[in-house]
Structures are given as structure tokens and as C-alpha cells.
mmCIF file of C-alpha atoms in Angstrom:
data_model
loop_
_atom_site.group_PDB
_atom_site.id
_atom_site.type_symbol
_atom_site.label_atom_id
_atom_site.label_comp_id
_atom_site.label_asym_id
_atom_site.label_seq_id
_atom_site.Cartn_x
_atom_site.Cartn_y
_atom_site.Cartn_z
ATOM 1 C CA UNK A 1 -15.005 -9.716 -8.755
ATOM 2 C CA UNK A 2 -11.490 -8.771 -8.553
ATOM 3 C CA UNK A 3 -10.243 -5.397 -7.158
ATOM 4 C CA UNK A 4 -7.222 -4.057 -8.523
ATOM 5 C CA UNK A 5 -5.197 -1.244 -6.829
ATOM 6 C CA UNK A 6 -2.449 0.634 -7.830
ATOM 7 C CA UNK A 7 0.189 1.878 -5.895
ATOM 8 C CA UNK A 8 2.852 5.034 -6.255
ATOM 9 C CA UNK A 9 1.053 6.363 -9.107
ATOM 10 C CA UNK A 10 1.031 10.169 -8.435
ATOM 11 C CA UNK A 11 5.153 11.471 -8.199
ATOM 12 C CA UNK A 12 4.204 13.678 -5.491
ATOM 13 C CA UNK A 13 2.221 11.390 -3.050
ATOM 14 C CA UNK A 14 5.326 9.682 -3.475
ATOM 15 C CA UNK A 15 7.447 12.385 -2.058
ATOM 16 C CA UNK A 16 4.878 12.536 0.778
ATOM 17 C CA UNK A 17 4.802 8.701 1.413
ATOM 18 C CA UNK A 18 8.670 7.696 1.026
ATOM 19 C CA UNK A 19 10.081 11.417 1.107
ATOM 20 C CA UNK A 20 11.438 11.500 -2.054
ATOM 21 C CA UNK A 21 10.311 12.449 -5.847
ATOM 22 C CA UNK A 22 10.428 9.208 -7.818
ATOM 23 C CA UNK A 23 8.458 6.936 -10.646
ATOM 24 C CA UNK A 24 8.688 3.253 -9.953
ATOM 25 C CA UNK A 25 10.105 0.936 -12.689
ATOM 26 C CA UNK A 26 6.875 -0.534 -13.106
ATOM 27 C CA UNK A 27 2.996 -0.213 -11.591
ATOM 28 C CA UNK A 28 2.801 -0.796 -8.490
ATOM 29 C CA UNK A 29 -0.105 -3.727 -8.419
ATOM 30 C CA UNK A 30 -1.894 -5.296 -5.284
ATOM 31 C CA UNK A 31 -5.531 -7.053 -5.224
ATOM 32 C CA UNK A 32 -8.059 -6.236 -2.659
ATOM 33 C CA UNK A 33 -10.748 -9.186 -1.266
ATOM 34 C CA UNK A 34 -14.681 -8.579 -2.411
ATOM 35 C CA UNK A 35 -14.839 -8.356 1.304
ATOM 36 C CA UNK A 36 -13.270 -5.123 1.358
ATOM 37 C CA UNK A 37 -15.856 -3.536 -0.732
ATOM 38 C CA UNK A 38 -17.812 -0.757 0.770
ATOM 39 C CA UNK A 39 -20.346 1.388 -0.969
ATOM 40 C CA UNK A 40 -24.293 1.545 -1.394
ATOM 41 C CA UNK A 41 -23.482 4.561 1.502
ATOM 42 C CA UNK A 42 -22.802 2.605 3.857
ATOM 43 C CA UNK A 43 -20.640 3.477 7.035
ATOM 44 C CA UNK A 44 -17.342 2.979 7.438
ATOM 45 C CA UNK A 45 -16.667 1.526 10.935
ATOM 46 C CA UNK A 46 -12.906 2.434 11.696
ATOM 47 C CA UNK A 47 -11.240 -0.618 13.423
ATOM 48 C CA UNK A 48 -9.418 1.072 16.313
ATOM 49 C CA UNK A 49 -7.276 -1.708 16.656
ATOM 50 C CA UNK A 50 -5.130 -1.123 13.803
ATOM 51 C CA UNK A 51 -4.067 2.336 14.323
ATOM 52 C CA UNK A 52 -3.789 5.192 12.537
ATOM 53 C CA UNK A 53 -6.522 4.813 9.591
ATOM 54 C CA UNK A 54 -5.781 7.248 6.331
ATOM 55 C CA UNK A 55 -7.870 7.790 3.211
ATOM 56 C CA UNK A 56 -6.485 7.871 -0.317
ATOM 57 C CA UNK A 57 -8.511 9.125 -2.604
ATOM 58 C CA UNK A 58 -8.809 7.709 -6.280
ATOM 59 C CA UNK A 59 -10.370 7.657 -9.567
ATOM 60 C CA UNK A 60 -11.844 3.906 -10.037
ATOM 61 C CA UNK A 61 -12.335 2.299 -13.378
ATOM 62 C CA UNK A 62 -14.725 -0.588 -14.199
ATOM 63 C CA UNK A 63 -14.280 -3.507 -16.514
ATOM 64 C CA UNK A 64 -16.693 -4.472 -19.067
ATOM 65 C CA UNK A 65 -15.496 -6.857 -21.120
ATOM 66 C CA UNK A 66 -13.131 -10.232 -20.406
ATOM 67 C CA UNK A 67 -9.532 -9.682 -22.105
ATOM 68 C CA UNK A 68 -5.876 -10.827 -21.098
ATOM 69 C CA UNK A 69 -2.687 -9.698 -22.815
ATOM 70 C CA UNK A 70 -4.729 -6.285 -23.908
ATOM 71 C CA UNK A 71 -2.262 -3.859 -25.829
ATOM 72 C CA UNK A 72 -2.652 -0.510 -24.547
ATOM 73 C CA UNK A 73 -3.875 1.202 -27.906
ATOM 74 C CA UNK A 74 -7.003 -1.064 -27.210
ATOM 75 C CA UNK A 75 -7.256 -0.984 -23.656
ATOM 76 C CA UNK A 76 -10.054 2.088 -23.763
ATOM 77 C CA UNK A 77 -12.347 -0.853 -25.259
ATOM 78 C CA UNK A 78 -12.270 -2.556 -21.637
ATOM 79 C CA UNK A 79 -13.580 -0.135 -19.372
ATOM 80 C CA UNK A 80 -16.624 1.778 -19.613
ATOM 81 C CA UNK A 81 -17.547 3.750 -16.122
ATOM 82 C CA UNK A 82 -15.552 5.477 -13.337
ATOM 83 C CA UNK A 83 -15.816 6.543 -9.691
ATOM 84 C CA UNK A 84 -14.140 7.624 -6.700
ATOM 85 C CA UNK A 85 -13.152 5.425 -4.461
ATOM 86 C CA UNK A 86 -11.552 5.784 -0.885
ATOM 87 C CA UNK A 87 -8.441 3.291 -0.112
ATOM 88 C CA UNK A 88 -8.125 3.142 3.455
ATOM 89 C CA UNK A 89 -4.715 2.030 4.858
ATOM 90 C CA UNK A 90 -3.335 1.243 8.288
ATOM 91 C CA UNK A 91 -0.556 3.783 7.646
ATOM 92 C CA UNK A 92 1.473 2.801 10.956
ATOM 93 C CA UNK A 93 0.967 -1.386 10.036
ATOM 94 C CA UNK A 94 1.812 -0.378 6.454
ATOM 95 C CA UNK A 95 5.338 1.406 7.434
ATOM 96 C CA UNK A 96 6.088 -1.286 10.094
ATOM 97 C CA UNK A 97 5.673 -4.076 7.840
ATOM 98 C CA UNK A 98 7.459 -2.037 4.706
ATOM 99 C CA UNK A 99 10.163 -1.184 7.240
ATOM 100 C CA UNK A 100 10.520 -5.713 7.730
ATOM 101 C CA UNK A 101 10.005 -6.284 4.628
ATOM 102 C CA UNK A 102 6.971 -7.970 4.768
ATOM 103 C CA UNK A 103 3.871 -8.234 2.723
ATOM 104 C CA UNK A 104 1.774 -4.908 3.731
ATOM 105 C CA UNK A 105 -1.862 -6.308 2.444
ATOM 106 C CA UNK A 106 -3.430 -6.828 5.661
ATOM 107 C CA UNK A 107 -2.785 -2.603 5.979
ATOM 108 C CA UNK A 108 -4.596 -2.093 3.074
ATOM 109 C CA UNK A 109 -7.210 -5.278 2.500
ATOM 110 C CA UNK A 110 -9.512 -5.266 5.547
ATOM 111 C CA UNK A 111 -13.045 -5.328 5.478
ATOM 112 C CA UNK A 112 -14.617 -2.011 3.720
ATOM 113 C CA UNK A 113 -11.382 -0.246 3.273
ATOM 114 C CA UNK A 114 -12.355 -0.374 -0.767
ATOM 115 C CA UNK A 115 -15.399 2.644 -0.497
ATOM 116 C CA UNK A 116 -16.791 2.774 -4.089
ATOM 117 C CA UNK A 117 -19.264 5.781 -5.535
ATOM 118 C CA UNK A 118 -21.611 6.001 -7.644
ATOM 119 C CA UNK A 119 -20.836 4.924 -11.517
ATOM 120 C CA UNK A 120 -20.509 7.048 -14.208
ATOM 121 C CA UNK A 121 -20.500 6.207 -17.951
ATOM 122 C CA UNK A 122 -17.176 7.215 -19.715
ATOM 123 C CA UNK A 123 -19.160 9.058 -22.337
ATOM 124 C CA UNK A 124 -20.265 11.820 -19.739
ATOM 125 C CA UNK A 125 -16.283 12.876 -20.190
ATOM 126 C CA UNK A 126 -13.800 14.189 -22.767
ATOM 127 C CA UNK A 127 -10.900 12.276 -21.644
ATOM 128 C CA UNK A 128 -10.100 9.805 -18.860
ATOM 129 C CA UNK A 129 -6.892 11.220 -18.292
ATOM 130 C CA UNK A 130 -7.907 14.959 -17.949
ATOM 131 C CA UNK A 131 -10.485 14.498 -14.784
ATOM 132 C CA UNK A 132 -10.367 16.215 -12.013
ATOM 133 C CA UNK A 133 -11.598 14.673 -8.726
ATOM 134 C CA UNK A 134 -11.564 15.488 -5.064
ATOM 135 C CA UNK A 135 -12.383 14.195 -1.583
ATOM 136 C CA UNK A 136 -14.503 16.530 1.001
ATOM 137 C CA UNK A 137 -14.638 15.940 4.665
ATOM 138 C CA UNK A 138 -16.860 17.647 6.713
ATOM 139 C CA UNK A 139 -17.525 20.313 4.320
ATOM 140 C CA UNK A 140 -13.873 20.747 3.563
ATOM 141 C CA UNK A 141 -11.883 19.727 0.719
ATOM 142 C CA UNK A 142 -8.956 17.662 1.843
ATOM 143 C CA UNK A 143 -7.750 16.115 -0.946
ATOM 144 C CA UNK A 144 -7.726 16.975 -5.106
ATOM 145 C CA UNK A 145 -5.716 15.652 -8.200
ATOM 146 C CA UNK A 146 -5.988 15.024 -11.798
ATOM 147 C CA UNK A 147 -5.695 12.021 -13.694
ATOM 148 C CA UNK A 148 -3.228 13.698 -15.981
ATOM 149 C CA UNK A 149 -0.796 13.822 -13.039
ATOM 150 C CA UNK A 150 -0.787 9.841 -13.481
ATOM 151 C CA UNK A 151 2.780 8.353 -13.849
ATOM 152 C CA UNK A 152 1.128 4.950 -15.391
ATOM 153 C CA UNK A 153 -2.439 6.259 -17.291
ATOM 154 C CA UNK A 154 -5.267 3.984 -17.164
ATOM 155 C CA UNK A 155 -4.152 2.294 -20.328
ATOM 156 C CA UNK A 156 -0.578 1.588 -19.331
ATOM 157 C CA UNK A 157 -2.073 0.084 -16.356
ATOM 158 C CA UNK A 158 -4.437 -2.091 -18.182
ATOM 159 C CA UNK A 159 -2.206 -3.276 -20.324
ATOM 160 C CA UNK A 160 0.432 -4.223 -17.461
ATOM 161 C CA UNK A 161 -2.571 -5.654 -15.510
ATOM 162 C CA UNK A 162 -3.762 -7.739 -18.742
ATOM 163 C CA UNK A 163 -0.241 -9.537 -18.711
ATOM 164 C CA UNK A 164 -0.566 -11.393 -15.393
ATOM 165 C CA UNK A 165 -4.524 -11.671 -14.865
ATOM 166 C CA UNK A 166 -7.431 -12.248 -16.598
ATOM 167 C CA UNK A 167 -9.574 -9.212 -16.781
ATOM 168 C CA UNK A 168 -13.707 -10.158 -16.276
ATOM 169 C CA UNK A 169 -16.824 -8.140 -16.601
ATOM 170 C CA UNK A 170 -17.273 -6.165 -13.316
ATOM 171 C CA UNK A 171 -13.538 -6.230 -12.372
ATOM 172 C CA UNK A 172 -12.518 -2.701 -11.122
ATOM 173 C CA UNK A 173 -8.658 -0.924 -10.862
ATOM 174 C CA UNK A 174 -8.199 1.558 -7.816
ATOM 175 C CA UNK A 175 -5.131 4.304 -10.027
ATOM 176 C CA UNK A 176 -3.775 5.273 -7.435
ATOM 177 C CA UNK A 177 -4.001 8.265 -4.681
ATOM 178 C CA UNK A 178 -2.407 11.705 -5.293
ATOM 179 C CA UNK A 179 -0.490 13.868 -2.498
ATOM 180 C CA UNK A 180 -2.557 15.081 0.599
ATOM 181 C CA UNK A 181 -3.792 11.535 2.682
ATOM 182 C CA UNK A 182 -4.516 11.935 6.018
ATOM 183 C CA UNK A 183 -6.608 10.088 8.921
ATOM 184 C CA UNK A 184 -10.283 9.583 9.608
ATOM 185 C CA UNK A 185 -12.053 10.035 12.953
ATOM 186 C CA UNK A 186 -15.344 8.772 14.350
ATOM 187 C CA UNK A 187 -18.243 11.308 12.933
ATOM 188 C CA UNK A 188 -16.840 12.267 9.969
ATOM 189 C CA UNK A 189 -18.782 12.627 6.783
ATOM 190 C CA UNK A 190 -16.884 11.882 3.480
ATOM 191 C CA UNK A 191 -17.999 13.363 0.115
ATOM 192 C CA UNK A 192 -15.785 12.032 -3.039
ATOM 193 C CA UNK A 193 -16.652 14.691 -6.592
ATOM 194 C CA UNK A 194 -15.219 14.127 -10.208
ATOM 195 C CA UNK A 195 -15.107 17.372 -11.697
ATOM 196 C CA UNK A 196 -18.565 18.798 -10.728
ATOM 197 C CA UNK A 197 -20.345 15.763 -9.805
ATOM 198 C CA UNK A 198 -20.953 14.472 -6.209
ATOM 199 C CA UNK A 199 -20.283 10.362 -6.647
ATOM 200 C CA UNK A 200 -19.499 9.291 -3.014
ATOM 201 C CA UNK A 201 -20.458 9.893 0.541
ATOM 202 C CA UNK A 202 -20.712 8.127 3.395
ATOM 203 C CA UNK A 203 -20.014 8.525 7.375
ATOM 204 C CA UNK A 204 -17.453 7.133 9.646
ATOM 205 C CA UNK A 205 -18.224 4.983 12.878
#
């Protein structure tokens, strides 16, 4: 299984990340290890030793078919379920490294720092680009956005994607996080929704 993630994908989170308003040139791509899968409700152990730890909370699509080179007027063909998932990033390793200009993957690859929900078909919604999801900690609602805010849609990015890598069955693409990340602490309890529907939750450690 290969993990796709997409970063810089919502104009405002982009603000909040690099201080100014901004669409990149092109997506933003960077692959995750298996390893880094977490879900199944399973805790997420923070490892202390890396700092600051932030979530980033994102609509998840899964691959169903194999395809490479996909135009994006077919690209809807390829994915058939979504989630939300939780990115968790070393934010301080991430901005020292960016700040070198060195590779930033170990800030965003570790072990469990992929946190997937639960799946749920495409045909339970209108239109992948009009959902609404949100993350909840502790009760509270930390963190919302729409897909429609996108800068690439799920297509675009597919089709980008398609042009470098072979998509497989069971493949999934992290879109990208919209404004409002912030840190995790030990004891917190982390509840993902799209639209009215509770997908994800699981504790800290």
C-alpha cells in the first residue's frame, strides 16, 4: 500500500503555515511508509522526543482500481470511499529542516502519524468536492473545512499523482489540511466527522 499526501492544498492553511496567501505551481506530493498507518482505534503514542506534535486534519480518498497516466475527466472511476484522516507533523523538525533545506519526511513519516477512520462509500455523498469535515478534541471542535476550499480537487490530484506513480487497489491520497492545526497532549481524545457522520476517534498516549 502506498500513502499519498498532499501538501499546501487549502490557501489559507497556507497563510497560517508560511504567513502568506499563496497556491503552489503544482501539488505538493510526499509518500508516507505503511508503517505510519494508524487506525482500527488505536492510540496514538506521542513521541516526546520530537517536539512539538500537530494534527492536520484531512479528507482521505481510497483507490480501487490500478491506473497510471489517468486524465482527470476519468479520475472519479479510481476512487470509491473516503475518510478522515489525522497527519501528524513534528512542526518544530518540519520548520528546522524547511529552514536548511532539507528533506522534511522524517517530520511527517513516523510511525502512526497517518490515523485513518472508518470508510465510507462515495455513493453515501452528492459530491466529493462539496464535503464538509471536522476534527473534535475533547468535546471541542478544533478544526473544520470543506473540500470545495481545495486549490488542487481530488481529480487534479489524481491525475498529477497518475503521471509519476502507479496507482494500485488499496492505495490512499491524504488532500491536504485546511487552516486551524495545532498540538496534541497526553489524554486527549480525537473525534474526526464528515458532514454528520462520526468516522474517527481514538486517544493520545
Amino acid at each position: 500500500m502506498k500513502i499519498f499526501a498532499v501538501g499546501m492544498n487549502y490557501i489559507r492553511h497556507n497563510k497560517e503555515l508560511d504567513g502568506a496567501l499563496y497556491k503552489p505551481e503544482e501539488p505538493v506530493i510526499f509518500m508516507k511508509p505503511d508503517s505510519a498507518v494508524l487506525n482500527n482505534h488505536k492510540p496514538f503514542f506521542i513521541p516526546d522526543f520530537m517536539g512539538r506534535i500537530e494534527y492536520e486534519t484531512e479528507l482521505v480518498v481510497r483507490f480501487c482500481r490500478l491506473g497510471k497516466t489517468i486524465s482527470r475527466q476519468f479520475a472519479h472511476r479510481y476512487y470509491d470511499a473516503v475518510t478522515v484522516g489525522i497527519d501528524f507533523t513534528a512542526r518544530e523538525m518540519q520548520h528546522r529542516l524547511r529552514q536548511t533545506g532539507q528533506p522534511w519526511e522524517i517530520s511527517k513519516d513516523f510511525d502512526g502519524s497517518a490515523a485513518l477512520g472508518e470508510w465510507v462509500s462515495l455513493d453515501k455523498f452528492r459530491d466529493i468536492q462539496a464535503l464538509h469535515f471536522r476534527l473534535d478534541i475533547n468535546g471541542k471542535t478544533v478544526q473544520e473545512g470543506c473540500s470545495s476550499d481545495m486549490l488542487y480537487t481530488v481529480d487534479e490530484l489524481v491525475e498529477y499523482i497518475s503521471r509519476f506513480f502507479t496507482i494500485k487497489t488499496g492505495d490512499i491520497l491524504f488532500t491536504g489540511t485546511p487552516v486551524g492545526v495545532g498540538p496534541v497532549q497526553e489524554d486527549d481524545r480525537l473525534e474526526g466527522w464528515i458532514e454528520d457522520r462520526k468516522v474517527l476517534s481514538f486517544n493520545c498516549k
